[in-house]
Coordinates of C-alpha atoms in Angstrom, one line a residue:
X1 CA 0.0 0.0 0.0
X2 CA 1.3 3.4 -0.9
X3 CA -0.7 5.3 1.7
X4 CA 0.4 5.3 5.3
X5 CA -2.1 6.7 7.9
X6 CA -0.7 9.8 9.6
X7 CA 0.3 9.7 13.3
X8 CA -1.8 12.3 15.0
X9 CA -1.7 13.9 18.4
X10 CA -5.4 14.6 19.1
X11 CA -4.4 17.3 21.6
X12 CA -2.2 19.3 19.3
X13 CA -2.8 18.4 15.7
X14 CA -5.1 20.6 13.7
X15 CA -8.3 19.2 12.5
X16 CA -9.6 22.3 10.7
X17 CA -9.7 26.1 10.8
X18 CA -12.9 27.6 11.8
X19 CA -13.5 31.3 11.1
X20 CA -15.6 33.4 13.5
X21 CA -18.3 35.6 12.2
X22 CA -16.8 38.8 13.4
X23 CA -19.9 39.9 15.2
X24 CA -17.9 41.2 18.2
X25 CA -14.6 42.0 16.4
X26 CA -12.8 41.2 13.2
X27 CA -13.3 37.6 12.0
X28 CA -10.5 35.3 13.2
X29 CA -9.4 31.9 12.3
X30 CA -9.6 29.4 15.2
X31 CA -7.6 26.3 15.2
X32 CA -9.8 23.3 16.1
X33 CA -8.0 20.1 17.2
X34 CA -9.3 16.6 17.1
X35 CA -9.7 16.8 20.9
X36 CA -11.6 20.0 20.7
X37 CA -14.1 18.5 18.2
X38 CA -14.6 15.3 20.3
X39 CA -15.1 17.4 23.5
X40 CA -17.8 19.5 21.6
X41 CA -19.5 16.3 20.4
X42 CA -19.5 14.7 23.8
X43 CA -21.0 18.0 25.2
X44 CA -23.7 17.8 22.6
X45 CA -24.5 14.2 23.6
X46 CA -24.8 15.2 27.2
X47 CA -26.9 18.3 26.4
X48 CA -29.3 16.5 24.0
X49 CA -29.6 13.5 26.3
X50 CA -28.6 11.1 23.6
X51 CA -27.5 7.9 25.4
X52 CA -24.1 6.3 24.6
X53 CA -24.6 3.7 21.9
X54 CA -27.7 5.4 20.5
X55 CA -27.6 7.3 17.2
X56 CA -29.1 10.7 17.1
X57 CA -31.8 11.3 14.4
X58 CA -31.0 14.7 12.9
X59 CA -33.2 16.7 10.6
X60 CA -31.4 19.9 9.3
X61 CA -31.8 22.6 6.8
X62 CA -28.8 24.5 8.3
X63 CA -25.9 25.2 5.9
X64 CA -22.8 23.1 6.3
X65 CA -20.5 26.1 6.2
X66 CA -21.9 27.2 9.6
X67 CA -20.9 25.7 12.9
X68 CA -24.4 24.8 13.9
X69 CA -25.0 23.0 10.6
X70 CA -21.6 21.3 10.3
X71 CA -20.8 20.4 13.9
X72 CA -24.2 20.5 15.7
X73 CA -26.0 18.5 13.0
X74 CA -23.9 16.7 10.4
X75 CA -20.9 15.7 12.5
X76 CA -22.9 15.1 15.6
X77 CA -25.2 12.7 13.8
X78 CA -22.3 10.9 12.3
X79 CA -20.5 10.8 15.6
X80 CA -23.4 9.1 17.3
X81 CA -24.0 6.7 14.4
X82 CA -27.4 8.2 13.8
X83 CA -29.2 9.2 10.7
X84 CA -28.8 12.7 9.3
X85 CA -31.5 14.0 7.0
X86 CA -30.5 17.2 5.2
X87 CA -32.7 19.6 3.3
X88 CA -31.7 22.8 1.5
X89 CA -31.8 26.0 3.4
X90 CA -33.7 27.6 0.5
X91 CA -36.4 24.8 0.7
X92 CA -36.9 25.8 4.3
X93 CA -36.9 29.5 3.7
X94 CA -39.5 29.2 0.8
X95 CA -41.8 26.9 2.8
X96 CA -41.0 26.5 6.5
X97 CA -43.7 23.8 6.9
X98 CA -41.3 21.5 5.0
X99 CA -39.0 21.5 8.0
X100 CA -41.7 20.6 10.4
X101 CA -43.0 17.9 8.1
X102 CA -39.6 16.4 7.8
X103 CA -39.3 16.3 11.7
X104 CA -42.8 14.7 11.9
X105 CA -41.8 12.0 9.5
X106 CA -39.2 10.5 11.9
X107 CA -38.8 9.5 15.6
X108 CA -36.8 11.0 18.4
X109 CA -35.6 13.9 16.2
X110 CA -33.1 16.5 17.2
X111 CA -33.4 19.6 15.1
X112 CA -33.3 23.4 15.4
X113 CA -31.9 26.6 14.2
X114 CA -31.5 30.3 14.9
X115 CA -34.3 32.3 16.5
X116 CA -35.4 33.6 13.0
X117 CA -36.3 30.0 12.0
X118 CA -38.9 29.7 14.8
X119 CA -40.2 33.2 13.9
X120 CA -40.4 32.3 10.3
X121 CA -42.5 29.2 11.2
X122 CA -44.8 31.4 13.3
X123 CA -45.2 34.0 10.5
X124 CA -45.4 31.8 7.4
X125 CA -47.1 28.6 8.3
X126 CA -50.9 28.8 7.9
X127 CA -53.2 27.1 10.5
X128 CA -54.6 24.7 7.8
X129 CA -51.1 23.4 7.2
X130 CA -51.0 22.1 10.8
X131 CA -53.8 19.6 10.2
X132 CA -52.3 16.1 10.7
X133 CA -48.9 17.4 11.7
X134 CA -47.5 15.4 14.6
X135 CA -44.5 16.9 16.3
X136 CA -44.6 14.6 19.4
X137 CA -41.4 12.9 18.3
X138 CA -39.4 16.1 18.3
X139 CA -37.1 15.3 21.3
X140 CA -34.8 18.4 21.2
X141 CA -35.7 21.7 19.5
X142 CA -32.5 23.8 19.9
X143 CA -32.4 27.5 19.2
X144 CA -29.2 29.4 19.1
X145 CA -26.5 31.0 16.9
X146 CA -28.1 34.4 17.4
X147 CA -30.1 36.1 20.2
X148 CA -32.6 33.7 21.5
X149 CA -35.9 35.4 22.3
X150 CA -37.9 33.8 25.1
X151 CA -41.1 35.3 23.6
X152 CA -40.5 33.6 20.3
X153 CA -40.0 30.2 21.9
X154 CA -43.1 30.7 24.1
X155 CA -45.2 31.6 21.1
X156 CA -43.8 28.6 19.1
X157 CA -44.6 26.2 22.0
X158 CA -48.1 27.6 22.3
X159 CA -48.8 27.6 18.5
X160 CA -47.5 24.1 17.9
X161 CA -48.8 22.5 21.1
X162 CA -51.9 21.3 19.1
X163 CA -49.4 19.3 17.0
X164 CA -48.0 17.5 20.0
X165 CA -45.0 19.8 20.5
X166 CA -43.9 19.6 24.2
X167 CA -42.6 22.9 25.5
X168 CA -39.8 21.1 27.5
X169 CA -38.1 20.0 24.2
X170 CA -37.2 23.7 23.4
X171 CA -33.5 24.2 24.2
X172 CA -32.1 27.7 24.0
X173 CA -28.3 27.3 23.4
X174 CA -25.2 29.0 22.4
X175 CA -22.4 27.5 20.3

């Protein structure tokens, strides 16, 4: 074989560079090691309550170039050995009900997004679109990556309670 696996030190060796958004200062490149990523994924497992040996079921429309889409959804789902279902961000933006229907189509789903996503669902989903929508299998509905508004989450919980959404699954978070 011509290829030899590299010898890596998970504490020191670089896995990838992640650039900050620059919301508080100029954007910066942050060196993420293998150990950093694994610690983040372990923290996500604890936060979402996903038991060891159980794969997380992820439904995501979040772009993969963003931390929440890449690490919090795609890599977390792969790390747990779960199933990751991706939809295009544009598909969600055009018709937010598609996101909720994708969640309803599966069990024990972990899914979420920024506060604006919950606002968009509140503003753009018509009451008649809720007929037959069952969100009782949504186990973690995380909201982060921008300011999380308690009022938005309270309105979301109230509006979608008739679809089986339990308010305790709403998880305000920060990356």
